[in-house]
XYZ file of C-alpha atoms in Angstrom:
431
model
C 39.851 36.584 -66.269
C 37.930 39.192 -67.945
C 36.208 38.246 -71.343
C 37.450 39.431 -74.678
C 34.292 40.326 -76.822
C 34.689 40.186 -80.585
C 31.655 40.896 -83.058
C 32.439 38.453 -86.020
C 29.457 39.656 -88.219
C 26.160 40.698 -87.637
C 24.918 37.396 -86.922
C 28.004 35.959 -84.710
C 29.690 37.185 -81.717
C 32.067 35.702 -79.316
C 33.310 36.054 -75.964
C 36.433 34.696 -74.779
C 38.664 34.182 -71.701
C 42.518 33.128 -72.637
C 43.783 31.262 -69.900
C 45.973 28.317 -69.296
C 44.466 27.809 -65.766
C 42.402 24.472 -66.733
C 43.438 21.089 -68.503
C 39.968 21.171 -70.274
C 38.072 24.169 -71.646
C 34.539 24.939 -72.801
C 32.912 26.555 -75.561
C 29.381 27.338 -75.569
C 26.805 28.615 -78.675
C 23.609 30.456 -77.567
C 20.335 31.530 -79.396
C 18.142 33.650 -76.965
C 14.500 34.519 -77.886
C 11.202 36.209 -75.904
C 9.453 33.096 -74.181
C 6.272 32.219 -75.658
C 3.841 29.467 -73.894
C 3.338 27.612 -77.362
C 7.305 27.322 -78.054
C 7.856 26.207 -74.463
C 7.614 22.484 -75.176
C 9.189 22.798 -78.688
C 12.242 23.927 -77.234
C 12.331 21.030 -74.613
C 12.008 18.350 -77.818
C 14.627 20.308 -79.714
C 17.134 19.997 -77.275
C 16.973 16.081 -77.725
C 16.499 15.799 -81.492
C 19.188 17.801 -82.368
C 21.167 15.394 -80.236
C 19.863 12.337 -82.042
C 21.929 13.227 -85.396
C 23.059 15.401 -87.870
C 23.764 15.313 -91.847
C 27.466 14.321 -91.060
C 26.707 12.294 -88.064
C 23.313 10.445 -88.757
C 22.887 8.687 -85.543
C 23.842 9.319 -81.952
C 26.301 6.422 -82.148
C 28.538 8.283 -84.933
C 27.964 11.167 -83.125
C 29.590 9.795 -80.029
C 32.282 8.163 -81.769
C 33.297 11.439 -83.021
C 33.477 13.088 -79.828
C 35.319 9.766 -78.459
C 37.914 10.656 -81.229
C 38.164 14.513 -79.913
C 39.334 12.698 -76.905
C 36.073 12.017 -75.347
C 34.826 16.226 -75.318
C 31.313 16.155 -74.205
C 28.362 18.099 -75.786
C 25.354 18.721 -73.753
C 22.030 20.803 -74.974
C 19.747 22.559 -72.558
C 17.223 25.134 -72.325
C 17.386 27.983 -69.853
C 14.661 30.552 -68.812
C 15.795 34.071 -67.984
C 13.140 35.887 -67.309
C 10.715 36.540 -70.170
C 13.336 35.080 -72.409
C 14.628 31.438 -72.974
C 18.286 30.495 -74.305
C 19.018 27.547 -76.461
C 22.231 26.787 -75.366
C 25.175 24.226 -76.757
C 27.760 23.641 -74.319
C 30.789 21.480 -74.996
C 33.357 20.771 -72.511
C 37.120 19.857 -74.270
C 40.486 18.834 -73.778
C 42.954 21.759 -74.358
C 44.876 21.588 -77.305
C 48.075 22.319 -75.302
C 47.365 18.983 -73.500
C 46.869 17.176 -76.740
C 49.529 14.666 -77.301
C 49.073 14.535 -81.246
C 48.140 16.973 -83.737
C 44.521 16.940 -83.596
C 42.754 20.155 -83.089
C 40.122 19.341 -80.662
C 38.559 22.883 -80.635
C 37.984 22.755 -84.639
C 36.528 19.214 -84.533
C 33.871 20.234 -81.866
C 33.153 23.465 -83.630
C 33.020 21.494 -86.609
C 30.455 19.242 -84.740
C 28.212 21.627 -83.080
C 27.995 23.440 -86.615
C 26.641 20.114 -88.181
C 24.307 19.601 -85.034
C 22.910 23.284 -85.380
C 22.483 24.118 -88.666
C 22.613 20.606 -90.482
C 20.341 18.553 -88.469
C 18.954 15.093 -89.710
C 15.793 15.719 -91.673
C 13.256 13.912 -93.615
C 12.365 16.627 -96.240
C 10.389 19.344 -94.493
C 10.239 17.664 -91.359
C 12.462 16.134 -88.465
C 12.459 12.218 -88.200
C 9.136 10.835 -86.926
C 11.242 8.242 -84.814
C 13.561 10.634 -83.274
C 10.491 13.042 -82.421
C 8.407 10.306 -81.162
C 11.583 9.066 -78.730
C 11.999 12.835 -77.450
C 8.165 12.985 -76.668
C 8.379 10.108 -74.748
C 11.583 11.169 -72.752
C 10.055 14.503 -72.087
C 6.831 13.246 -70.934
C 8.459 10.254 -68.719
C 10.665 13.404 -66.936
C 7.574 15.367 -66.342
C 5.429 12.206 -65.289
C 8.666 11.295 -62.637
C 8.361 14.700 -61.185
C 5.786 13.271 -58.456
C 8.476 10.747 -57.562
C 10.215 14.267 -55.854
C 7.722 15.638 -53.734
C 10.179 18.762 -52.388
C 10.676 19.484 -56.424
C 6.956 18.781 -57.172
C 5.831 21.153 -54.455
C 8.429 24.236 -55.799
C 6.866 24.001 -59.020
C 3.452 23.885 -58.187
C 4.195 26.972 -56.032
C 6.036 28.595 -58.801
C 2.750 27.987 -61.415
C 0.600 29.409 -58.873
C 3.004 32.369 -58.313
C 3.432 33.195 -61.976
C -0.426 32.425 -62.822
C -1.046 35.896 -63.916
C 1.719 35.484 -66.810
C 0.558 33.937 -69.990
C 3.972 33.119 -71.179
C 4.245 30.822 -68.325
C 3.709 27.079 -68.949
C 2.672 24.720 -66.237
C 4.060 21.441 -66.258
C 0.476 19.802 -67.579
C 0.437 22.425 -70.085
C 4.176 21.572 -71.157
C 3.206 17.860 -71.075
C 0.312 18.303 -72.991
C 2.320 20.511 -75.685
C 5.192 17.836 -75.901
C 2.539 14.879 -76.574
C 0.801 16.855 -79.296
C 3.809 18.048 -81.118
C 4.175 17.158 -84.507
C 7.571 16.456 -86.823
C 6.928 18.874 -89.550
C 5.829 21.627 -87.081
C 8.706 20.985 -84.868
C 11.106 21.594 -87.823
C 9.218 24.978 -88.842
C 9.814 25.943 -85.228
C 13.604 25.310 -85.637
C 13.673 27.436 -88.442
C 11.977 30.323 -86.961
C 14.267 29.835 -83.930
C 17.667 30.186 -85.997
C 15.978 32.825 -88.328
C 15.094 35.155 -84.908
C 18.379 34.954 -83.149
C 22.039 35.592 -83.516
C 24.716 32.983 -82.540
C 26.689 34.069 -79.392
C 29.524 32.155 -78.499
C 31.450 31.966 -75.201
C 34.769 30.363 -75.072
C 37.233 29.334 -71.697
C 40.621 27.929 -72.686
C 44.102 28.240 -74.049
C 43.643 29.520 -77.459
C 43.659 33.402 -78.471
C 40.350 35.130 -78.749
C 41.375 35.911 -82.282
C 41.895 32.379 -83.247
C 38.444 31.041 -81.604
C 36.935 33.762 -83.783
C 38.651 32.414 -86.947
C 37.470 28.645 -86.143
C 33.825 29.940 -85.442
C 33.657 31.951 -88.769
C 34.984 28.822 -90.511
C 32.136 26.720 -89.604
C 29.523 29.337 -88.728
C 29.993 32.120 -91.333
C 27.342 30.929 -93.633
C 25.015 31.423 -90.789
C 22.669 34.621 -91.549
C 20.336 35.546 -88.435
C 19.700 38.749 -86.526
C 20.273 40.457 -83.448
C 18.599 39.059 -80.661
C 15.518 40.936 -79.077
C 16.034 40.335 -75.244
C 13.033 41.409 -72.789
C 14.624 43.271 -69.870
C 14.206 41.821 -66.244
C 10.861 43.105 -64.535
C 9.749 42.612 -61.047
C 6.263 40.981 -60.828
C 3.895 43.091 -58.521
C 1.577 41.895 -55.852
C -1.900 41.479 -56.733
C -3.377 39.500 -53.811
C -2.106 36.573 -51.507
C -2.752 33.198 -53.130
C -3.282 29.937 -51.334
C -3.585 26.434 -51.960
C -3.628 23.045 -50.433
C -3.147 19.940 -52.706
C -3.304 16.156 -50.685
C -0.537 13.989 -51.525
C 0.252 10.228 -50.741
C 3.118 11.245 -48.606
C 3.456 11.485 -44.712
C 5.417 14.590 -44.947
C 3.862 17.926 -45.645
C 5.756 20.571 -47.883
C 5.086 24.043 -47.664
C 6.190 26.616 -49.927
C 6.071 30.405 -49.410
C 6.410 33.172 -52.113
C 7.464 36.685 -51.432
C 7.264 39.608 -53.890
C 10.530 41.629 -53.084
C 10.576 43.719 -56.105
C 14.125 43.791 -56.895
C 15.795 42.270 -59.884
C 19.389 41.681 -61.037
C 21.186 44.908 -62.756
C 19.408 46.966 -59.935
C 21.272 48.970 -57.546
C 19.284 47.388 -54.585
C 20.196 43.631 -56.047
C 23.278 43.090 -53.802
C 21.325 44.213 -50.671
C 18.326 41.797 -51.920
C 21.037 38.787 -52.241
C 22.425 39.369 -48.828
C 18.930 39.736 -47.440
C 17.864 36.188 -49.027
C 21.179 34.879 -47.511
C 20.144 36.044 -43.994
C 16.435 34.543 -44.247
C 17.200 30.942 -45.594
C 19.991 31.009 -48.087
C 22.769 29.352 -46.088
C 23.179 26.802 -43.003
C 23.711 30.075 -41.132
C 20.558 31.511 -41.898
C 17.486 32.264 -39.573
C 15.386 29.710 -41.277
C 18.018 26.955 -41.028
C 19.307 27.911 -37.444
C 15.953 28.658 -35.522
C 13.014 27.310 -37.588
C 14.782 23.860 -38.243
C 17.452 23.852 -35.755
C 16.295 25.450 -32.595
C 12.459 24.965 -33.022
C 12.758 21.260 -34.838
C 10.039 22.248 -36.948
C 11.069 21.147 -40.311
C 13.347 18.505 -41.790
C 14.511 21.132 -44.181
C 14.123 24.731 -44.286
C 15.625 27.250 -46.843
C 15.044 30.153 -49.430
C 15.969 30.985 -53.187
C 16.158 34.247 -54.843
C 15.188 34.465 -58.112
C 16.698 37.523 -59.517
C 14.746 37.463 -62.791
C 11.585 38.353 -61.565
C 12.285 39.999 -57.949
C 10.789 36.802 -55.701
C 11.888 34.950 -53.010
C 10.573 31.408 -52.003
C 10.802 29.511 -48.976
C 10.381 25.530 -49.276
C 9.966 23.635 -46.380
C 9.369 19.987 -45.300
C 7.063 19.462 -42.100
C 4.986 17.474 -40.228
C 1.234 17.893 -41.449
C 0.312 18.596 -37.915
C 2.922 21.553 -37.490
C 1.698 23.591 -40.434
C 0.277 26.372 -38.725
C 3.272 26.484 -36.185
C 5.836 26.429 -38.889
C 3.864 28.537 -41.164
C 3.942 31.589 -38.220
C 7.731 30.815 -37.371
C 8.981 31.417 -40.871
C 7.049 34.818 -41.001
C 8.580 35.598 -37.889
C 12.194 35.064 -39.103
C 11.052 37.467 -41.554
C 9.992 40.140 -39.504
C 13.035 39.929 -37.217
C 14.711 40.987 -40.309
C 12.283 43.700 -41.029
C 12.893 44.892 -37.491
C 16.330 45.168 -37.894
C 16.994 41.747 -35.431
C 20.048 40.939 -37.277
C 23.204 39.738 -35.348
C 26.495 40.990 -36.682
C 27.188 37.144 -36.733
C 24.225 36.757 -39.085
C 25.449 39.956 -41.481
C 29.101 38.836 -41.630
C 28.492 35.356 -42.231
C 25.751 35.993 -45.148
C 28.584 38.437 -46.640
C 31.500 35.542 -46.467
C 28.967 33.258 -47.877
C 28.199 35.293 -51.127
C 31.518 36.797 -51.560
C 32.955 32.861 -51.535
C 30.475 32.078 -54.125
C 31.762 34.578 -56.612
C 35.420 34.338 -55.574
C 35.231 30.333 -56.500
C 33.682 31.286 -59.979
C 37.334 31.758 -61.374
C 37.895 28.244 -60.948
C 35.242 26.554 -62.964
C 34.779 27.380 -66.566
C 31.146 27.107 -66.813
C 30.662 29.115 -63.805
C 32.401 31.778 -65.513
C 30.570 31.453 -68.525
C 27.176 31.298 -66.694
C 28.211 34.664 -64.731
C 29.249 36.694 -67.854
C 27.191 35.215 -70.584
C 23.823 36.012 -68.819
C 24.928 39.305 -67.603
C 26.348 40.603 -70.944
C 22.817 39.456 -72.452
C 21.167 42.067 -70.441
C 24.074 44.794 -70.911
C 25.138 44.259 -67.478
C 29.015 44.977 -67.648
C 30.765 43.713 -64.422
C 33.334 41.157 -63.115
C 33.317 38.472 -60.066
C 35.501 40.889 -58.457
C 33.142 43.894 -59.100
C 30.633 41.959 -57.497
C 32.729 40.907 -54.492
C 33.455 44.609 -53.892
C 29.774 45.557 -54.044
C 28.488 43.021 -51.487
C 31.369 43.953 -49.046
C 29.785 47.768 -49.395
C 26.118 46.763 -48.340
C 25.292 48.493 -45.257
C 22.725 46.544 -43.057
C 20.365 49.231 -43.276
C 20.032 48.520 -46.963
C 19.278 44.827 -46.573
C 16.442 45.675 -43.710
C 14.878 48.426 -46.338
C 14.946 45.499 -49.112
C 13.174 43.289 -46.436
C 10.471 45.774 -45.660
C 9.593 45.446 -49.244
C 8.994 41.691 -49.077
C 5.526 40.778 -49.148
C 3.646 37.266 -48.776
C 2.278 36.316 -52.164
C 1.671 32.680 -52.492
C 0.965 30.014 -49.716
C 1.161 26.220 -51.131
C 1.205 23.302 -48.959
C 1.368 19.652 -50.098
C -0.473 17.875 -47.680
C 1.042 14.478 -46.604
C -2.007 12.125 -46.050
C -0.098 8.955 -45.018
C 0.658 8.387 -41.728
C 3.998 6.815 -40.638
C 7.555 7.729 -41.069
C 8.721 9.101 -44.540
C 10.570 6.705 -46.682
C 13.016 9.306 -48.347
C 15.574 11.414 -46.843
C 14.544 15.052 -46.811
C 17.064 16.261 -44.274
C 19.757 19.197 -45.423
């Protein structure tokens, strides 16, 4: 299922997959701009404000009622950080017209709603309504404040902040909260206008309609939009400057140990496929070294896994430990990395990693959203490939290529959320 690409005009583009495989389809609209620290909080607020009403549907109740009329179509607005870029995305899940029992054109109706939300939001002069902005400011601040209730996520975010501390466009959680709290309805509307002026609208569709008809409907509802081709900053691996360490006391009984490694390989590079497999062997699956050895055999962690950020070329290890086990767990994690660097990878570990990764890409063809996520991000950065091509490339990776990537991994950041309470942990942190 390879998408057909259509350039509708200078401001509108479409990638469409025509298929009758799914009863429900999806259509998305994306605007992508370079990420700036002073705009991060505004983008978060904008997601909620636009969902609160438009000229044609001036309340959430009216908007939801219209979506119910379109056979319970669902619209979600989100922000995604893609390296040094920010994507503002509206995603709709809808019933394919083939399965509609009457003459309702669901796709046409959904695009009409999205058009009104993004191009004709509810305003008060040259400002968004104060009440809408006030409520979204509260929602954003409450969500940030609630992060402390999830120590695992809290530790990962603090580790990321420390690891990206040299990046002037990377906003800390505290900075995001302060900016959201200080946001002004008039300034937020001005930001919205700048966002539209500085980006094209990129659409992605998966469903039973032909790409040509989808393009016609997009032109019908968005033809008057005038933006410009988006500026996209390529992926770039961050360099190692020096080892950073930080320990923070926390009212919990467990400790959360996070280790950040610079690997230097990003998506789109030839070594990307070996880097993915390296992470899978290290801590990316239940068959990984961190899970099988540090967690299972040595019983040092409640959970222990790694994740690969292909936008910046980093790998982060996340673990939950007894505070008294800090040193031994720290050494055990680094020991597993050294084993990979020295080629101590069994045939089972290598084979299991390949099967696990390949299966992820094979399953993409079963989910419209996964197809959107795969193709849209890669098209944005000029990467032309299919999930099938990726599966073939992963199959071709050699053990020596994985070892070579692993040898380039350098420990950059050590963050420890030190639990200062005794007794049993109330939350379930096991994987």
